[in-house]
């Protein structure tokens, strides 16, 4: 087999899920190195229009995106006459807080006379991806809404050539509708996303933030968030909710999305101390007008408590956890796509094989035609598994030709 004809399948391992993200035209091979890619967030400055609610949801979105994407490089562009470019930064970067402050400041001074500045912003994003050799899957988010100066039908056609280039290179553009976006703006964002292979999101609160969170987690094959609770509150009401953290938890992230900037939330560990006080876990707190996020590393097991005060409007709470286990792929030989083949994997804790009760391993394969196949592995001594209960899970894959 000539090496120049070889592309590699990539393996993402989290939450006991095995994911093969690419296959060869002739053979499939697993690799556990995932390129993080890049992200550019472009805001239609004329749609923000110095609106406090639009500024709030935009800064909250940037904070949420940075937190979910971790070390992925992000650049922010405010498409206005002043054309503010901030970054690159990442959610794991100590300068993330400063970047968000600069973004908020630029949004409050937005002035846009010519909506075609969005073309220049997309050109800049294309240059960023090209100069950094960003892999396929790097993405752009365009936030737009009620921009009185924009003829969105004309703008769609003006941007079509450059948007198509993004799609050809595997760099999807996602449309994000600000609250109150008119139908013309939503249609514009839908068209841009469709041309490039992206999706449409809305920044309604709190439901829109919840859907975006799940979308990003699913795109990374991590899973989805689980509901903690919430409801419609007024400023005089208090709410307390408990979150159970199981032993062996590696990381727990708590997401609280609220309708507006009013109110406060506090988190206490099982010992009754506020987060970062009296416990040994590392804690990260992100507070934005519409989102409050705690990321707890090696949290103490037991019941954590969130106290909510002064909320006026809707509030929803969600959580996502990972444990100390990961998945190792034992099958390293190429798989012939025109013949059945066996994949074998095991769960490990560090470098050691781990026997985990009731664990399920799934393998997701993308075929050369783009079709998605999902198979469940087993440790029952059947379908390619040699020995039942030995901790090694297997699946026999059909011909993928």
PDB file of C-alpha atoms in Angstrom, residues 34 37 42 46 76-77 94 145 148 182 242 276 295 338 348 371 377 399:
ATOM      1  CA  UNK A  34      -7.124  14.659  17.573  1.00  0.00           C
ATOM      2  CA  UNK A  37      -8.803  22.994  15.189  1.00  0.00           C
ATOM      3  CA  UNK A  42     -17.948  37.013  13.923  1.00  0.00           C
ATOM      4  CA  UNK A  46     -25.102  46.483  13.271  1.00  0.00           C
ATOM      5  CA  UNK A  76     -13.311  37.182  17.870  1.00  0.00           C
ATOM      6  CA  UNK A  77     -14.167  39.705  15.149  1.00  0.00           C
ATOM      7  CA  UNK A  94      -5.258  32.817  31.632  1.00  0.00           C
ATOM      8  CA  UNK A 145     -30.112  39.737  14.180  1.00  0.00           C
ATOM      9  CA  UNK A 148     -31.767  47.845  10.046  1.00  0.00           C
ATOM     10  CA  UNK A 182     -36.336  39.043  12.187  1.00  0.00           C
ATOM     11  CA  UNK A 242     -28.242  19.290  45.076  1.00  0.00           C
ATOM     12  CA  UNK A 276     -12.426  26.908  46.198  1.00  0.00           C
ATOM     13  CA  UNK A 295     -15.796  23.259  36.180  1.00  0.00           C
ATOM     14  CA  UNK A 338     -14.228  -4.641   1.388  1.00  0.00           C
ATOM     15  CA  UNK A 348      -8.268   1.490  31.319  1.00  0.00           C
ATOM     16  CA  UNK A 371     -22.324   7.681   5.976  1.00  0.00           C
ATOM     17  CA  UNK A 377     -18.928  -3.648  21.244  1.00  0.00           C
ATOM     18  CA  UNK A 399     -17.685  -4.822   4.806  1.00  0.00           C
TER      19      UNK A 399
END
